């Protein structure tokens, strides 16, 4: 336990443990009740947390994108039946049951939002970043996508059409960004390194490394 | 301006991860359908939708409230029981000397 924050530089000693904030106490209460009922197991919880903190993340999605860039027949399968093609790489499971991959082209840029809550394709992107769950992004992505993209540092030409996809608990989207120019001859591994998380949500582009 | 965090931490606080894992774990046991949970989550987020929520602490607080409602709806527990156990934890924290493990007795 650490001392309370905002103690203005002086050490603030407590003779009791620091009382956690309200939601944390509520979570502790729920956890206690569910363990008592045998409905959850602390080891399973720790494994789940570890999985989403360390094992599942945008690196998975980057493999999908890189393979689509490198292999035309895979790309065709991916756009035709996204869930099945992603399954080929073993990225399956929770919140990835019904995937739709949308392809960026010189004419159309895609971006993904969940206006109601935070639906997101966990197996390929992990859990969503805070901004994806913020009121501002959820409200403005549909209303003024071009302006929002600009704030992400992405200025699209006026003639590029922006399509915004609203995720639901049934349907999850992954953006297939355009392959960067100058990457001819790159291996799949090299290509995967260029794929950023935001480029697969549509709020960014793949990044060419400086070296 | 929408913040563009490059260093994304999956769970900014341990309780965020905890409530996430509890929910997924119950879902895997087929205690509820994911859409049942996400409907409640969307309702909780909407209740307090003021363009100021940053999608971190406030988002997971909505998550906690949604899970509580779902557990009550499924008759797994009730609101007064949750408050009772929460109060036990509060007093345990306030009565446990700093540095000692905080525990509650049988519930």
CSV table of C-alpha atoms in Angstrom, one decimal:
chain,number,residue,atom,x,y,z
A,1,UNK,CA,0.0,0.0,0.0
A,2,UNK,CA,1.2,3.5,-0.8
A,3,UNK,CA,0.4,6.8,0.8
A,4,UNK,CA,-2.5,8.7,-0.5
A,5,UNK,CA,-1.8,10.9,-3.5
A,6,UNK,CA,-2.0,14.7,-3.3
A,7,UNK,CA,-0.3,14.8,0.0
A,8,UNK,CA,1.6,17.9,-1.1
A,9,UNK,CA,5.0,16.4,-0.7
A,10,UNK,CA,4.9,15.5,2.9
A,11,UNK,CA,4.7,11.9,4.0
A,12,UNK,CA,1.2,11.0,5.1
A,13,UNK,CA,1.3,8.0,7.4
A,14,UNK,CA,-1.8,6.0,8.1
A,15,UNK,CA,-2.4,3.7,11.0
A,16,UNK,CA,-4.8,1.7,8.9
A,17,UNK,CA,-4.8,0.4,5.3
A,18,UNK,CA,-5.8,2.9,2.6
A,19,UNK,CA,-9.5,2.5,1.8
A,20,UNK,CA,-9.9,1.7,-1.9
A,21,UNK,CA,-12.2,3.8,-4.1
A,22,UNK,CA,-15.9,2.9,-4.3
A,23,UNK,CA,-15.8,0.8,-7.6
A,24,UNK,CA,-12.9,-1.2,-6.4
A,25,UNK,CA,-14.8,-2.1,-3.2
A,26,UNK,CA,-17.8,-3.0,-5.2
A,27,UNK,CA,-15.7,-5.3,-7.4
A,28,UNK,CA,-14.2,-6.9,-4.2
A,29,UNK,CA,-17.8,-7.5,-2.9
A,30,UNK,CA,-18.9,-9.1,-6.2
A,31,UNK,CA,-15.8,-11.2,-6.3
A,32,UNK,CA,-16.3,-12.4,-2.7
A,33,UNK,CA,-19.9,-13.3,-3.3
A,34,UNK,CA,-19.1,-15.2,-6.5
A,35,UNK,CA,-16.2,-17.1,-5.1
A,36,UNK,CA,-18.4,-18.1,-2.2
A,37,UNK,CA,-21.0,-19.4,-4.6
A,38,UNK,CA,-18.3,-21.3,-6.5
A,39,UNK,CA,-19.1,-19.4,-9.7
A,40,UNK,CA,-15.6,-18.0,-10.2
A,41,UNK,CA,-12.1,-19.2,-9.4
A,42,UNK,CA,-9.3,-16.7,-8.6
A,43,UNK,CA,-6.7,-18.7,-10.7
A,44,UNK,CA,-9.0,-18.5,-13.7
A,45,UNK,CA,-9.3,-14.7,-13.2
A,46,UNK,CA,-5.5,-14.3,-13.0
A,47,UNK,CA,-5.1,-16.3,-16.2
A,48,UNK,CA,-7.6,-14.2,-18.0
A,49,UNK,CA,-6.0,-11.0,-16.9
A,50,UNK,CA,-2.6,-12.3,-18.0
A,51,UNK,CA,-3.9,-13.4,-21.4
A,52,UNK,CA,-5.4,-10.0,-22.2
A,53,UNK,CA,-2.4,-8.1,-20.8
A,54,UNK,CA,0.3,-10.1,-22.4
A,55,UNK,CA,-0.8,-12.5,-25.0
A,56,UNK,CA,-3.6,-11.1,-27.1
A,57,UNK,CA,-3.2,-7.8,-28.8
A,58,UNK,CA,-2.8,-5.9,-32.0
A,59,UNK,CA,0.2,-8.1,-33.0
A,60,UNK,CA,-2.4,-10.7,-34.0
A,61,UNK,CA,-4.2,-8.4,-36.2
A,62,UNK,CA,-0.9,-7.2,-37.7
A,63,UNK,CA,-0.2,-10.9,-38.8
A,64,UNK,CA,-3.6,-11.0,-40.5
A,65,UNK,CA,-3.0,-7.7,-42.4
A,66,UNK,CA,0.6,-8.7,-43.4
A,67,UNK,CA,-0.6,-12.0,-44.7
A,68,UNK,CA,-3.3,-10.3,-46.8
A,69,UNK,CA,-0.7,-7.9,-48.2
A,70,UNK,CA,1.7,-10.7,-49.1
A,71,UNK,CA,-0.7,-13.3,-50.3
A,72,UNK,CA,-3.5,-12.4,-52.8
A,73,UNK,CA,-5.4,-15.6,-52.4
A,74,UNK,CA,-5.5,-15.1,-48.6
A,75,UNK,CA,-6.7,-11.5,-49.0
A,76,UNK,CA,-9.5,-12.8,-51.2
A,77,UNK,CA,-10.5,-15.3,-48.6
A,78,UNK,CA,-10.2,-12.7,-45.9
A,79,UNK,CA,-12.5,-10.3,-47.6
A,80,UNK,CA,-15.0,-13.0,-48.6
A,81,UNK,CA,-15.3,-14.8,-45.2
A,82,UNK,CA,-13.3,-12.9,-42.6
A,83,UNK,CA,-14.0,-15.0,-39.6
A,84,UNK,CA,-12.9,-18.2,-41.4
A,85,UNK,CA,-9.8,-16.6,-42.9
A,86,UNK,CA,-8.7,-15.2,-39.5
A,87,UNK,CA,-9.3,-18.7,-38.0
A,88,UNK,CA,-6.7,-20.0,-40.4
A,89,UNK,CA,-4.2,-18.1,-38.2
A,90,UNK,CA,-5.8,-19.5,-35.0
A,91,UNK,CA,-7.0,-16.1,-33.8
A,92,UNK,CA,-10.4,-17.3,-32.6
A,93,UNK,CA,-12.6,-17.0,-29.6
A,94,UNK,CA,-14.3,-14.4,-27.5
A,95,UNK,CA,-15.6,-11.4,-29.4
A,96,UNK,CA,-14.2,-12.6,-32.7
A,97,UNK,CA,-17.0,-14.9,-33.6
A,98,UNK,CA,-18.3,-12.7,-36.4
A,99,UNK,CA,-15.6,-10.7,-38.1
A,100,UNK,CA,-15.9,-8.4,-41.1
A,101,UNK,CA,-12.7,-7.1,-42.7
A,102,UNK,CA,-13.1,-3.8,-44.6
A,103,UNK,CA,-10.5,-2.8,-47.1
A,104,UNK,CA,-9.1,0.6,-47.5
A,105,UNK,CA,-8.6,1.8,-51.1
A,106,UNK,CA,-7.4,5.0,-52.7
A,107,UNK,CA,-11.1,6.0,-52.9
A,108,UNK,CA,-12.4,4.8,-49.6
A,109,UNK,CA,-11.1,5.0,-46.0
A,110,UNK,CA,-12.8,2.9,-43.3
A,111,UNK,CA,-13.0,3.5,-39.6
A,112,UNK,CA,-14.5,1.6,-36.8
A,113,UNK,CA,-16.5,2.7,-33.7
A,114,UNK,CA,-18.9,1.3,-31.2
A,115,UNK,CA,-21.4,4.0,-30.6
A,116,UNK,CA,-23.2,2.2,-27.8
A,117,UNK,CA,-20.4,0.8,-25.7
A,118,UNK,CA,-17.1,-0.8,-26.6
A,119,UNK,CA,-17.6,-3.7,-29.0
A,120,UNK,CA,-14.1,-4.6,-30.4
A,121,UNK,CA,-12.5,-7.6,-32.0
A,122,UNK,CA,-10.6,-9.0,-29.1
A,123,UNK,CA,-8.8,-12.0,-30.8
A,124,UNK,CA,-7.1,-9.7,-33.3
A,125,UNK,CA,-6.7,-6.4,-31.4
A,126,UNK,CA,-6.9,-7.2,-27.7
A,127,UNK,CA,-8.9,-4.9,-25.6
A,128,UNK,CA,-9.8,-1.4,-26.8
A,129,UNK,CA,-7.7,1.7,-25.8
A,130,UNK,CA,-9.5,4.3,-23.6
A,131,UNK,CA,-10.1,6.7,-26.4
A,132,UNK,CA,-12.2,4.1,-28.2
A,133,UNK,CA,-14.4,3.9,-25.2
A,134,UNK,CA,-14.6,7.6,-24.6
A,135,UNK,CA,-17.8,9.6,-25.0
A,136,UNK,CA,-16.1,11.9,-27.4
A,137,UNK,CA,-14.9,9.3,-29.9
A,138,UNK,CA,-18.2,7.3,-29.8
A,139,UNK,CA,-20.2,10.4,-30.4
A,140,UNK,CA,-18.0,12.2,-33.0
A,141,UNK,CA,-16.7,9.3,-35.1
A,142,UNK,CA,-20.0,9.1,-36.9
A,143,UNK,CA,-20.9,12.8,-36.9
A,144,UNK,CA,-17.6,14.3,-38.0
A,145,UNK,CA,-15.2,11.5,-39.0
A,146,UNK,CA,-13.0,13.6,-41.1
A,147,UNK,CA,-12.4,16.1,-38.3
A,148,UNK,CA,-11.8,13.2,-35.8
A,149,UNK,CA,-9.2,11.6,-38.1
A,150,UNK,CA,-7.4,14.9,-38.4
A,151,UNK,CA,-7.1,15.0,-34.6
A,152,UNK,CA,-5.4,11.6,-34.9
A,153,UNK,CA,-3.0,13.2,-37.3
A,154,UNK,CA,-4.6,11.7,-40.4
A,155,UNK,CA,-5.5,14.2,-43.1
A,156,UNK,CA,-7.4,12.6,-46.0
A,157,UNK,CA,-7.9,14.2,-49.3
A,158,UNK,CA,-11.4,15.6,-49.7
A,159,UNK,CA,-12.2,13.2,-52.5
A,160,UNK,CA,-11.5,10.1,-50.3
A,161,UNK,CA,-14.8,8.8,-49.0
A,162,UNK,CA,-14.9,7.8,-45.3
A,163,UNK,CA,-17.0,4.9,-44.3
A,164,UNK,CA,-17.7,4.5,-40.6
A,165,UNK,CA,-18.6,1.0,-39.3
A,166,UNK,CA,-20.6,0.8,-36.0
A,167,UNK,CA,-19.7,-2.4,-34.2
A,168,UNK,CA,-22.3,-4.4,-32.3
A,169,UNK,CA,-22.1,-7.3,-29.9
A,170,UNK,CA,-22.7,-9.5,-33.0
A,171,UNK,CA,-20.5,-7.9,-35.6
A,172,UNK,CA,-16.8,-6.8,-35.2
A,173,UNK,CA,-14.8,-5.0,-37.8
A,174,UNK,CA,-11.1,-4.9,-38.7
A,175,UNK,CA,-9.7,-2.4,-41.2
A,176,UNK,CA,-7.3,-3.7,-43.8
A,177,UNK,CA,-5.1,-0.7,-44.5
A,178,UNK,CA,-3.4,-0.1,-47.8
A,179,UNK,CA,0.0,-1.6,-48.1
A,180,UNK,CA,2.6,1.1,-47.9
A,181,UNK,CA,4.4,2.1,-51.1
A,182,UNK,CA,8.0,1.0,-51.2
A,183,UNK,CA,7.5,-2.3,-49.3
A,184,UNK,CA,7.9,-4.6,-52.4
A,185,UNK,CA,9.9,-7.6,-51.4
A,186,UNK,CA,9.2,-7.3,-47.7
A,187,UNK,CA,8.6,-10.6,-45.9
A,188,UNK,CA,5.4,-11.1,-43.9
A,189,UNK,CA,7.4,-10.5,-40.7
A,190,UNK,CA,8.7,-7.2,-42.0
A,191,UNK,CA,5.3,-6.2,-43.2
A,192,UNK,CA,3.6,-7.1,-39.8
A,193,UNK,CA,6.0,-4.6,-38.1
A,194,UNK,CA,4.5,-1.7,-40.1
A,195,UNK,CA,0.9,-2.4,-39.0
A,196,UNK,CA,-0.2,-0.2,-36.1
A,197,UNK,CA,-3.2,-0.8,-33.9
A,198,UNK,CA,-4.8,2.5,-35.1
A,199,UNK,CA,-4.4,1.5,-38.7
A,200,UNK,CA,-6.6,-1.5,-38.1
A,201,UNK,CA,-9.3,0.7,-36.4
A,202,UNK,CA,-8.9,3.2,-39.2
A,203,UNK,CA,-7.7,6.1,-37.1
A,204,UNK,CA,-4.1,5.7,-38.3
A,205,UNK,CA,-2.0,4.4,-41.1
A,206,UNK,CA,0.7,1.8,-41.2
A,207,UNK,CA,4.1,3.3,-40.3
A,208,UNK,CA,7.2,3.0,-42.3
A,209,UNK,CA,10.2,2.8,-40.1
A,210,UNK,CA,13.0,5.3,-40.5
A,211,UNK,CA,15.9,2.9,-40.8
B,1,UNK,CA,-9.2,16.6,-29.1
B,2,UNK,CA,-9.2,12.9,-28.8
B,3,UNK,CA,-6.1,11.7,-27.0
B,4,UNK,CA,-4.0,9.4,-29.0
B,5,UNK,CA,-2.3,7.2,-26.5
B,6,UNK,CA,0.6,5.3,-27.9
B,7,UNK,CA,1.5,3.5,-24.8
B,8,UNK,CA,-1.7,1.6,-24.2
B,9,UNK,CA,-2.0,-0.2,-21.0
B,10,UNK,CA,-4.7,-2.9,-21.1
B,11,UNK,CA,-5.8,-2.3,-17.5
B,12,UNK,CA,-4.9,1.0,-15.9
B,13,UNK,CA,-5.9,-0.2,-12.5
B,14,UNK,CA,-6.1,-3.8,-11.1
B,15,UNK,CA,-9.8,-3.6,-10.4
B,16,UNK,CA,-10.4,-2.9,-14.1
B,17,UNK,CA,-8.8,-6.2,-15.0
B,18,UNK,CA,-10.6,-7.9,-12.1
B,19,UNK,CA,-14.1,-6.9,-13.1
B,20,UNK,CA,-13.3,-7.7,-16.7
B,21,UNK,CA,-12.1,-11.2,-15.8
B,22,UNK,CA,-15.0,-11.9,-13.5
B,23,UNK,CA,-17.4,-11.0,-16.3
B,24,UNK,CA,-15.7,-13.0,-19.0
B,25,UNK,CA,-15.4,-16.0,-16.6
B,26,UNK,CA,-19.2,-15.9,-15.9
B,27,UNK,CA,-19.9,-15.6,-19.6
B,28,UNK,CA,-17.8,-18.7,-20.3
B,29,UNK,CA,-19.8,-20.6,-17.8
B,30,UNK,CA,-22.9,-19.5,-19.8
B,31,UNK,CA,-24.4,-17.6,-16.9
B,32,UNK,CA,-25.4,-15.0,-19.4
B,33,UNK,CA,-25.2,-14.1,-23.1
B,34,UNK,CA,-22.6,-11.5,-24.0
B,35,UNK,CA,-25.4,-9.3,-25.6
B,36,UNK,CA,-27.2,-9.3,-22.2
B,37,UNK,CA,-24.1,-7.9,-20.6
B,38,UNK,CA,-23.3,-5.4,-23.4
B,39,UNK,CA,-27.0,-4.1,-23.4
B,40,UNK,CA,-26.6,-3.2,-19.7
B,41,UNK,CA,-23.2,-1.8,-20.3
B,42,UNK,CA,-24.5,0.5,-23.0
B,43,UNK,CA,-27.3,1.6,-20.7
B,44,UNK,CA,-25.0,2.4,-17.9
B,45,UNK,CA,-22.7,4.4,-20.3
B,46,UNK,CA,-25.6,6.3,-21.7
B,47,UNK,CA,-26.9,7.3,-18.2
B,48,UNK,CA,-23.8,9.3,-17.7
B,49,UNK,CA,-23.0,10.3,-21.3
B,50,UNK,CA,-21.6,13.8,-21.0
B,51,UNK,CA,-18.7,13.9,-23.4
B,52,UNK,CA,-16.3,14.1,-20.5
B,53,UNK,CA,-15.9,10.4,-19.8
B,54,UNK,CA,-12.5,9.4,-20.8
B,55,UNK,CA,-13.2,5.7,-21.3
B,56,UNK,CA,-10.9,4.5,-18.5
B,57,UNK,CA,-12.0,4.7,-14.8
B,58,UNK,CA,-15.5,5.9,-15.7
B,59,UNK,CA,-15.9,3.2,-18.3
B,60,UNK,CA,-15.0,0.4,-16.0
B,61,UNK,CA,-17.3,1.9,-13.3
B,62,UNK,CA,-20.1,1.6,-15.8
B,63,UNK,CA,-18.9,-2.0,-16.3
B,64,UNK,CA,-19.2,-2.7,-12.6
B,65,UNK,CA,-22.7,-1.3,-12.4
B,66,UNK,CA,-23.8,-3.3,-15.5
B,67,UNK,CA,-22.4,-6.5,-14.0
B,68,UNK,CA,-24.2,-5.9,-10.7
B,69,UNK,CA,-27.5,-5.4,-12.5
B,70,UNK,CA,-27.0,-8.6,-14.5
B,71,UNK,CA,-26.1,-10.6,-11.3
B,72,UNK,CA,-29.3,-9.2,-9.7
B,73,UNK,CA,-31.4,-9.9,-12.8
B,74,UNK,CA,-30.1,-13.5,-12.8
B,75,UNK,CA,-30.9,-13.8,-9.1
B,76,UNK,CA,-27.3,-14.7,-8.3
B,77,UNK,CA,-27.3,-12.1,-5.6
B,78,UNK,CA,-29.2,-9.0,-4.6
B,79,UNK,CA,-28.3,-5.3,-4.1
B,80,UNK,CA,-28.4,-5.4,-0.3
B,81,UNK,CA,-26.1,-8.4,-0.2
B,82,UNK,CA,-23.6,-6.5,-2.4
B,83,UNK,CA,-23.7,-3.5,-0.2
B,84,UNK,CA,-23.4,-5.6,2.9
B,85,UNK,CA,-20.2,-7.3,1.7
B,86,UNK,CA,-18.8,-4.0,0.4
B,87,UNK,CA,-19.3,-2.5,3.8
B,88,UNK,CA,-17.5,-5.5,5.3
B,89,UNK,CA,-14.5,-4.8,3.0
B,90,UNK,CA,-14.6,-1.0,3.9
B,91,UNK,CA,-14.4,-1.7,7.6
B,92,UNK,CA,-11.8,-4.3,7.1
B,93,UNK,CA,-9.6,-1.8,5.3
B,94,UNK,CA,-10.2,0.8,8.0
B,95,UNK,CA,-9.5,-1.6,10.8
B,96,UNK,CA,-6.5,-3.4,9.4
B,97,UNK,CA,-3.1,-1.9,10.4
B,98,UNK,CA,-1.2,-0.5,7.4
B,99,UNK,CA,0.9,-3.2,5.7
B,100,UNK,CA,-1.1,-6.2,7.0
B,101,UNK,CA,-3.2,-8.2,4.6
B,102,UNK,CA,-6.8,-7.1,4.5
B,103,UNK,CA,-9.3,-9.9,5.0
B,104,UNK,CA,-13.0,-10.2,5.8
B,105,UNK,CA,-14.6,-13.0,7.8
B,106,UNK,CA,-17.3,-15.4,6.7
B,107,UNK,CA,-20.2,-13.9,4.9
